[in-house]
């Protein structure tokens, strides 16, 4: 039986009352998110065990998306999955129900449900080892936008609780395929190839032209995605298993062919992480946490933002050329 002294209300109170002290560091903020999510999971696990008994086999709870990369901001939705050993209907029922309990707990603590249903309450993201092996093979064979996107997500997976070797094995499988299959590598990049223009020839920043965020820049789409996606492609191609963008950059700098380019990008990406903490710490909801109103920035901050956006665009083109060369 798992021990705990928490309710979801307790955890929500601790989260909301303590968040502010972690806003000066992305690393500390994400360690805080990890601690909160672990408390939620242990609470969910005990609640589940009281009705369904102990887990029937070893299992892994893993995080995806910004949580997997240790890049969450103050507000974050859910992205998680599970892997379990036994390939039986009873095990599937047990862990899907546990996944639902965990997901509901996260929601109560302040993490919105994932709109794309990338959660361990969804059977697509809660499978046995055998089921995951079959699923990953199917994603590779299908090569649709959705299935390639799912492979991208697995590459960002990071274990929060349980056995660590399962995820490592799946990542190595994907990396090996991309290193040896030039066509698949191109498909992997094509999935993230589209990049909306965010800064003009004369330095003007392009913002939303209509809707509730008119006059604002979507920092997630315009800045984070170009860095995160491009670095992921490079890292997986080079056999780097790390999930964090910064850790991937650190490893890529050890490869002479990438060193100078990545060094410049790392500086800009760290600037971006700091920029988000300072600019969006008071966002009222998850959707708003991605948008920054340009007219609220002074000249120095606008100059920083232009540099971040231009460096992201240059990185994107660099990776495109790298992939085309094979």
GROMACS .gro file of C-alpha atoms in nm:
model
  326
    1UNK     CA    1   0.000   0.000   0.000
    2UNK     CA    2   0.130   0.343  -0.094
    3UNK     CA    3   0.160   0.591   0.193
    4UNK     CA    4   0.029   0.945   0.165
    5UNK     CA    5  -0.090   1.237   0.375
    6UNK     CA    6  -0.244   1.443   0.097
    7UNK     CA    7  -0.577   1.517  -0.063
    8UNK     CA    8  -0.604   1.685  -0.401
    9UNK     CA    9  -0.727   1.996  -0.219
   10UNK     CA   10  -0.413   1.992  -0.001
   11UNK     CA   11  -0.191   1.962  -0.307
   12UNK     CA   12  -0.377   2.239  -0.493
   13UNK     CA   13  -0.336   2.471  -0.196
   14UNK     CA   14   0.038   2.394  -0.169
   15UNK     CA   15   0.082   2.443  -0.544
   16UNK     CA   16  -0.099   2.775  -0.562
   17UNK     CA   17   0.058   2.919  -0.247
   18UNK     CA   18   0.416   2.817  -0.336
   19UNK     CA   19   0.434   2.874  -0.712
   20UNK     CA   20   0.560   3.232  -0.696
   21UNK     CA   21   0.886   3.142  -0.525
   22UNK     CA   22   0.986   2.924  -0.824
   23UNK     CA   23   0.923   3.178  -1.100
   24UNK     CA   24   1.281   3.301  -1.130
   25UNK     CA   25   1.414   2.972  -1.271
   26UNK     CA   26   1.271   2.737  -1.534
   27UNK     CA   27   1.471   2.451  -1.382
   28UNK     CA   28   1.334   2.509  -1.032
   29UNK     CA   29   0.983   2.567  -1.164
   30UNK     CA   30   0.984   2.233  -1.345
   31UNK     CA   31   1.123   2.051  -1.043
   32UNK     CA   32   0.829   2.201  -0.854
   33UNK     CA   33   0.582   2.078  -1.119
   34UNK     CA   34   0.740   1.731  -1.096
   35UNK     CA   35   0.699   1.727  -0.718
   36UNK     CA   36   0.335   1.833  -0.744
   37UNK     CA   37   0.256   1.574  -1.012
   38UNK     CA   38   0.429   1.303  -0.811
   39UNK     CA   39   0.215   1.387  -0.508
   40UNK     CA   40  -0.095   1.373  -0.726
   41UNK     CA   41   0.008   1.036  -0.867
   42UNK     CA   42   0.085   0.880  -0.529
   43UNK     CA   43  -0.250   1.005  -0.402
   44UNK     CA   44  -0.425   0.864  -0.710
   45UNK     CA   45  -0.240   0.534  -0.675
   46UNK     CA   46  -0.348   0.487  -0.316
   47UNK     CA   47  -0.705   0.579  -0.400
   48UNK     CA   48  -0.698   0.326  -0.684
   49UNK     CA   49  -0.539   0.053  -0.472
   50UNK     CA   50  -0.808   0.087  -0.206
   51UNK     CA   51  -1.065  -0.032  -0.459
   52UNK     CA   52  -0.864  -0.239  -0.708
   53UNK     CA   53  -0.569  -0.375  -0.511
   54UNK     CA   54  -0.197  -0.341  -0.579
   55UNK     CA   55  -0.068  -0.308  -0.938
   56UNK     CA   56  -0.058  -0.652  -1.106
   57UNK     CA   57   0.288  -0.590  -1.256
   58UNK     CA   58   0.569  -0.339  -1.297
   59UNK     CA   59   0.472  -0.022  -1.480
   60UNK     CA   60   0.593   0.322  -1.585
   61UNK     CA   61   0.424   0.660  -1.572
   62UNK     CA   62   0.588   0.898  -1.819
   63UNK     CA   63   0.545   1.264  -1.906
   64UNK     CA   64   0.531   1.409  -2.256
   65UNK     CA   65   0.529   1.753  -2.415
   66UNK     CA   66   0.671   2.044  -2.217
   67UNK     CA   67   0.656   1.835  -1.899
   68UNK     CA   68   0.866   1.563  -2.061
   69UNK     CA   69   1.117   1.824  -2.175
   70UNK     CA   70   1.121   2.002  -1.833
   71UNK     CA   71   1.004   2.320  -2.005
   72UNK     CA   72   0.669   2.395  -1.844
   73UNK     CA   73   0.568   2.751  -1.770
   74UNK     CA   74   0.353   2.858  -1.478
   75UNK     CA   75   0.043   2.706  -1.638
   76UNK     CA   76   0.053   2.369  -1.811
   77UNK     CA   77  -0.193   2.113  -1.939
   78UNK     CA   78  -0.156   1.736  -1.908
   79UNK     CA   79   0.059   1.514  -2.131
   80UNK     CA   80   0.133   1.167  -1.994
   81UNK     CA   81   0.116   0.796  -2.062
   82UNK     CA   82   0.175   0.454  -1.907
   83UNK     CA   83   0.357   0.133  -1.993
   84UNK     CA   84   0.292  -0.193  -1.805
   85UNK     CA   85   0.439  -0.542  -1.833
   86UNK     CA   86   0.142  -0.779  -1.849
   87UNK     CA   87  -0.035  -0.800  -2.185
   88UNK     CA   88  -0.377  -0.897  -2.047
   89UNK     CA   89  -0.726  -0.747  -2.044
   90UNK     CA   90  -0.722  -0.732  -1.664
   91UNK     CA   91  -0.397  -0.534  -1.663
   92UNK     CA   92  -0.533  -0.301  -1.932
   93UNK     CA   93  -0.846  -0.233  -1.725
   94UNK     CA   94  -0.641  -0.175  -1.410
   95UNK     CA   95  -0.400   0.078  -1.559
   96UNK     CA   96  -0.658   0.261  -1.772
   97UNK     CA   97  -0.864   0.316  -1.459
   98UNK     CA   98  -0.552   0.427  -1.271
   99UNK     CA   99  -0.473   0.662  -1.558
  100UNK     CA  100  -0.821   0.813  -1.535
  101UNK     CA  101  -0.787   0.858  -1.159
  102UNK     CA  102  -0.450   1.029  -1.206
  103UNK     CA  103  -0.579   1.252  -1.485
  104UNK     CA  104  -0.880   1.358  -1.279
  105UNK     CA  105  -0.649   1.432  -0.986
  106UNK     CA  106  -0.426   1.653  -1.200
  107UNK     CA  107  -0.733   1.839  -1.320
  108UNK     CA  108  -0.844   1.905  -0.962
  109UNK     CA  109  -0.498   2.036  -0.877
  110UNK     CA  110  -0.501   2.281  -1.168
  111UNK     CA  111  -0.362   2.101  -1.475
  112UNK     CA  112  -0.623   2.114  -1.756
  113UNK     CA  113  -0.703   1.800  -1.951
  114UNK     CA  114  -0.512   1.766  -2.278
  115UNK     CA  115  -0.737   1.868  -2.568
  116UNK     CA  116  -0.568   1.604  -2.783
  117UNK     CA  117  -0.634   1.339  -2.514
  118UNK     CA  118  -0.265   1.257  -2.475
  119UNK     CA  119  -0.321   1.114  -2.129
  120UNK     CA  120  -0.289   0.776  -1.963
  121UNK     CA  121  -0.669   0.765  -1.937
  122UNK     CA  122  -0.668   0.713  -2.317
  123UNK     CA  123  -0.592   0.355  -2.432
  124UNK     CA  124  -0.374   0.495  -2.713
  125UNK     CA  125  -0.133   0.624  -2.445
  126UNK     CA  126  -0.176   0.344  -2.189
  127UNK     CA  127  -0.048   0.009  -2.316
  128UNK     CA  128   0.147  -0.301  -2.229
  129UNK     CA  129   0.508  -0.329  -2.345
  130UNK     CA  130   0.389  -0.556  -2.625
  131UNK     CA  131   0.109  -0.316  -2.710
  132UNK     CA  132   0.350  -0.023  -2.726
  133UNK     CA  133   0.591  -0.211  -2.950
  134UNK     CA  134   0.306  -0.287  -3.190
  135UNK     CA  135   0.180   0.072  -3.175
  136UNK     CA  136   0.520   0.230  -3.247
  137UNK     CA  137   0.576  -0.009  -3.538
  138UNK     CA  138   0.233   0.085  -3.673
  139UNK     CA  139   0.307   0.458  -3.641
  140UNK     CA  140   0.630   0.411  -3.836
  141UNK     CA  141   0.459   0.207  -4.107
  142UNK     CA  142   0.165   0.446  -4.152
  143UNK     CA  143   0.377   0.764  -4.181
  144UNK     CA  144   0.078   1.000  -4.159
  145UNK     CA  145   0.106   1.347  -4.004
  146UNK     CA  146  -0.064   1.222  -3.688
  147UNK     CA  147   0.147   0.909  -3.650
  148UNK     CA  148   0.476   1.090  -3.714
  149UNK     CA  149   0.366   1.353  -3.461
  150UNK     CA  150   0.314   1.073  -3.210
  151UNK     CA  151   0.671   0.953  -3.271
  152UNK     CA  152   0.793   1.307  -3.202
  153UNK     CA  153   0.605   1.297  -2.873
  154UNK     CA  154   0.759   0.965  -2.767
  155UNK     CA  155   1.104   1.115  -2.824
  156UNK     CA  156   1.019   1.378  -2.559
  157UNK     CA  157   0.901   1.121  -2.303
  158UNK     CA  158   1.050   1.127  -1.953
  159UNK     CA  159   0.975   0.886  -1.669
  160UNK     CA  160   0.811   1.033  -1.360
  161UNK     CA  161   0.744   0.707  -1.176
  162UNK     CA  162   0.843   0.345  -1.223
  163UNK     CA  163   1.071   0.145  -1.451
  164UNK     CA  164   1.292   0.365  -1.672
  165UNK     CA  165   1.416   0.113  -1.929
  166UNK     CA  166   1.094   0.082  -2.130
  167UNK     CA  167   1.094   0.440  -2.259
  168UNK     CA  168   1.469   0.427  -2.322
  169UNK     CA  169   1.421   0.119  -2.539
  170UNK     CA  170   1.147   0.281  -2.748
  171UNK     CA  171   1.354   0.597  -2.799
  172UNK     CA  172   1.652   0.394  -2.917
  173UNK     CA  173   1.429   0.206  -3.160
  174UNK     CA  174   1.305   0.531  -3.318
  175UNK     CA  175   1.653   0.686  -3.323
  176UNK     CA  176   1.807   0.382  -3.492
  177UNK     CA  177   1.541   0.387  -3.763
  178UNK     CA  178   1.594   0.758  -3.833
  179UNK     CA  179   1.971   0.714  -3.850
  180UNK     CA  180   1.937   0.439  -4.109
  181UNK     CA  181   1.633   0.547  -4.310
  182UNK     CA  182   1.684   0.874  -4.498
  183UNK     CA  183   1.325   0.879  -4.621
  184UNK     CA  184   1.182   0.839  -4.270
  185UNK     CA  185   1.411   1.116  -4.144
  186UNK     CA  186   1.271   1.350  -4.410
  187UNK     CA  187   0.916   1.254  -4.311
  188UNK     CA  188   1.011   1.319  -3.948
  189UNK     CA  189   1.119   1.673  -4.040
  190UNK     CA  190   0.832   1.737  -4.281
  191UNK     CA  191   0.592   1.690  -3.990
  192UNK     CA  192   0.730   2.006  -3.826
  193UNK     CA  193   0.846   2.183  -4.143
  194UNK     CA  194   0.576   2.448  -4.155
  195UNK     CA  195   0.687   2.757  -3.965
  196UNK     CA  196   0.466   3.064  -3.954
  197UNK     CA  197   0.661   3.381  -4.031
  198UNK     CA  198   0.691   3.581  -3.709
  199UNK     CA  199   0.939   3.858  -3.790
  200UNK     CA  200   0.970   4.060  -4.110
  201UNK     CA  201   1.264   4.173  -4.318
  202UNK     CA  202   1.278   4.506  -4.136
  203UNK     CA  203   1.232   4.360  -3.789
  204UNK     CA  204   0.856   4.402  -3.758
  205UNK     CA  205   0.695   4.134  -3.539
  206UNK     CA  206   0.384   3.975  -3.689
  207UNK     CA  207   0.101   3.939  -3.437
  208UNK     CA  208  -0.249   3.789  -3.437
  209UNK     CA  209  -0.479   3.992  -3.662
  210UNK     CA  210  -0.815   3.885  -3.522
  211UNK     CA  211  -0.979   3.708  -3.232
  212UNK     CA  212  -0.931   3.752  -2.860
  213UNK     CA  213  -0.550   3.766  -2.893
  214UNK     CA  214  -0.539   4.040  -3.159
  215UNK     CA  215  -0.211   4.229  -3.133
  216UNK     CA  216  -0.038   3.948  -2.945
  217UNK     CA  217   0.231   3.700  -3.047
  218UNK     CA  218   0.181   3.330  -2.979
  219UNK     CA  219   0.515   3.264  -2.812
  220UNK     CA  220   0.460   2.888  -2.815
  221UNK     CA  221   0.400   2.867  -3.191
  222UNK     CA  222   0.639   3.141  -3.302
  223UNK     CA  223   0.935   3.074  -3.074
  224UNK     CA  224   0.921   2.757  -2.865
  225UNK     CA  225   0.809   2.514  -3.135
  226UNK     CA  226   1.081   2.614  -3.386
  227UNK     CA  227   1.357   2.555  -3.130
  228UNK     CA  228   1.207   2.245  -2.969
  229UNK     CA  229   1.115   2.072  -3.296
  230UNK     CA  230   1.439   2.145  -3.481
  231UNK     CA  231   1.659   2.040  -3.190
  232UNK     CA  232   1.456   1.722  -3.144
  233UNK     CA  233   1.515   1.619  -3.506
  234UNK     CA  234   1.890   1.681  -3.477
  235UNK     CA  235   1.915   1.503  -3.142
  236UNK     CA  236   1.725   1.192  -3.250
  237UNK     CA  237   1.925   1.174  -3.574
  238UNK     CA  238   2.248   1.192  -3.371
  239UNK     CA  239   2.132   0.925  -3.124
  240UNK     CA  240   2.091   1.163  -2.829
  241UNK     CA  241   1.835   1.024  -2.584
  242UNK     CA  242   1.781   1.330  -2.361
  243UNK     CA  243   1.430   1.479  -2.356
  244UNK     CA  244   1.518   1.832  -2.248
  245UNK     CA  245   1.592   2.079  -2.528
  246UNK     CA  246   1.878   2.230  -2.327
  247UNK     CA  247   2.030   1.888  -2.256
  248UNK     CA  248   1.998   1.801  -2.623
  249UNK     CA  249   2.176   2.124  -2.713
  250UNK     CA  250   2.453   2.045  -2.465
  251UNK     CA  251   2.506   1.705  -2.628
  252UNK     CA  252   2.487   1.846  -2.982
  253UNK     CA  253   2.759   2.099  -2.903
  254UNK     CA  254   2.995   1.805  -2.851
  255UNK     CA  255   2.953   1.722  -3.221
  256UNK     CA  256   3.185   1.952  -3.415
  257UNK     CA  257   2.956   1.982  -3.718
  258UNK     CA  258   2.685   2.143  -3.502
  259UNK     CA  259   2.886   2.315  -3.228
  260UNK     CA  260   2.893   2.678  -3.345
  261UNK     CA  261   2.532   2.685  -3.464
  262UNK     CA  262   2.397   2.524  -3.148
  263UNK     CA  263   2.603   2.748  -2.922
  264UNK     CA  264   2.430   3.054  -3.067
  265UNK     CA  265   2.089   2.886  -3.047
  266UNK     CA  266   2.137   2.780  -2.686
  267UNK     CA  267   2.201   3.139  -2.583
  268UNK     CA  268   1.884   3.254  -2.759
  269UNK     CA  269   1.678   2.965  -2.619
  270UNK     CA  270   1.786   3.041  -2.262
  271UNK     CA  271   1.686   3.401  -2.330
  272UNK     CA  272   1.346   3.273  -2.448
  273UNK     CA  273   1.291   3.068  -2.131
  274UNK     CA  274   1.374   3.370  -1.917
  275UNK     CA  275   1.161   3.594  -2.139
  276UNK     CA  276   0.857   3.372  -2.084
  277UNK     CA  277   0.902   3.361  -1.707
  278UNK     CA  278   0.916   3.739  -1.685
  279UNK     CA  279   0.649   3.822  -1.941
  280UNK     CA  280   0.382   3.557  -1.881
  281UNK     CA  281   0.401   3.477  -1.509
  282UNK     CA  282   0.068   3.652  -1.444
  283UNK     CA  283  -0.129   3.479  -1.721
  284UNK     CA  284  -0.487   3.411  -1.612
  285UNK     CA  285  -0.540   3.079  -1.791
  286UNK     CA  286  -0.357   2.815  -1.994
  287UNK     CA  287  -0.449   2.957  -2.335
  288UNK     CA  288  -0.346   3.311  -2.242
  289UNK     CA  289  -0.013   3.184  -2.108
  290UNK     CA  290   0.107   3.143  -2.469
  291UNK     CA  291   0.042   3.499  -2.584
  292UNK     CA  292   0.241   3.815  -2.528
  293UNK     CA  293   0.115   4.160  -2.626
  294UNK     CA  294   0.395   4.333  -2.813
  295UNK     CA  295   0.277   4.682  -2.717
  296UNK     CA  296   0.352   4.604  -2.352
  297UNK     CA  297   0.723   4.555  -2.427
  298UNK     CA  298   0.987   4.825  -2.411
  299UNK     CA  299   1.254   4.874  -2.682
  300UNK     CA  300   1.509   4.643  -2.514
  301UNK     CA  301   1.259   4.360  -2.468
  302UNK     CA  302   1.142   4.394  -2.828
  303UNK     CA  303   1.503   4.372  -2.946
  304UNK     CA  304   1.550   4.054  -2.739
  305UNK     CA  305   1.235   3.905  -2.888
  306UNK     CA  306   1.343   3.982  -3.245
  307UNK     CA  307   1.676   3.812  -3.180
  308UNK     CA  308   1.499   3.506  -3.036
  309UNK     CA  309   1.266   3.480  -3.336
  310UNK     CA  310   1.535   3.535  -3.600
  311UNK     CA  311   1.764   3.277  -3.438
  312UNK     CA  312   1.477   3.027  -3.430
  313UNK     CA  313   1.415   3.078  -3.801
  314UNK     CA  314   1.786   3.034  -3.881
  315UNK     CA  315   1.796   2.712  -3.677
  316UNK     CA  316   1.493   2.578  -3.860
  317UNK     CA  317   1.658   2.636  -4.198
  318UNK     CA  318   1.985   2.484  -4.073
  319UNK     CA  319   1.811   2.161  -3.972
  320UNK     CA  320   1.620   2.153  -4.300
  321UNK     CA  321   1.948   2.166  -4.496
  322UNK     CA  322   2.098   1.899  -4.268
  323UNK     CA  323   1.805   1.664  -4.328
  324UNK     CA  324   1.808   1.722  -4.703
  325UNK     CA  325   2.176   1.626  -4.714
  326UNK     CA  326   2.089   1.303  -4.535
   0.00000   0.00000   0.00000
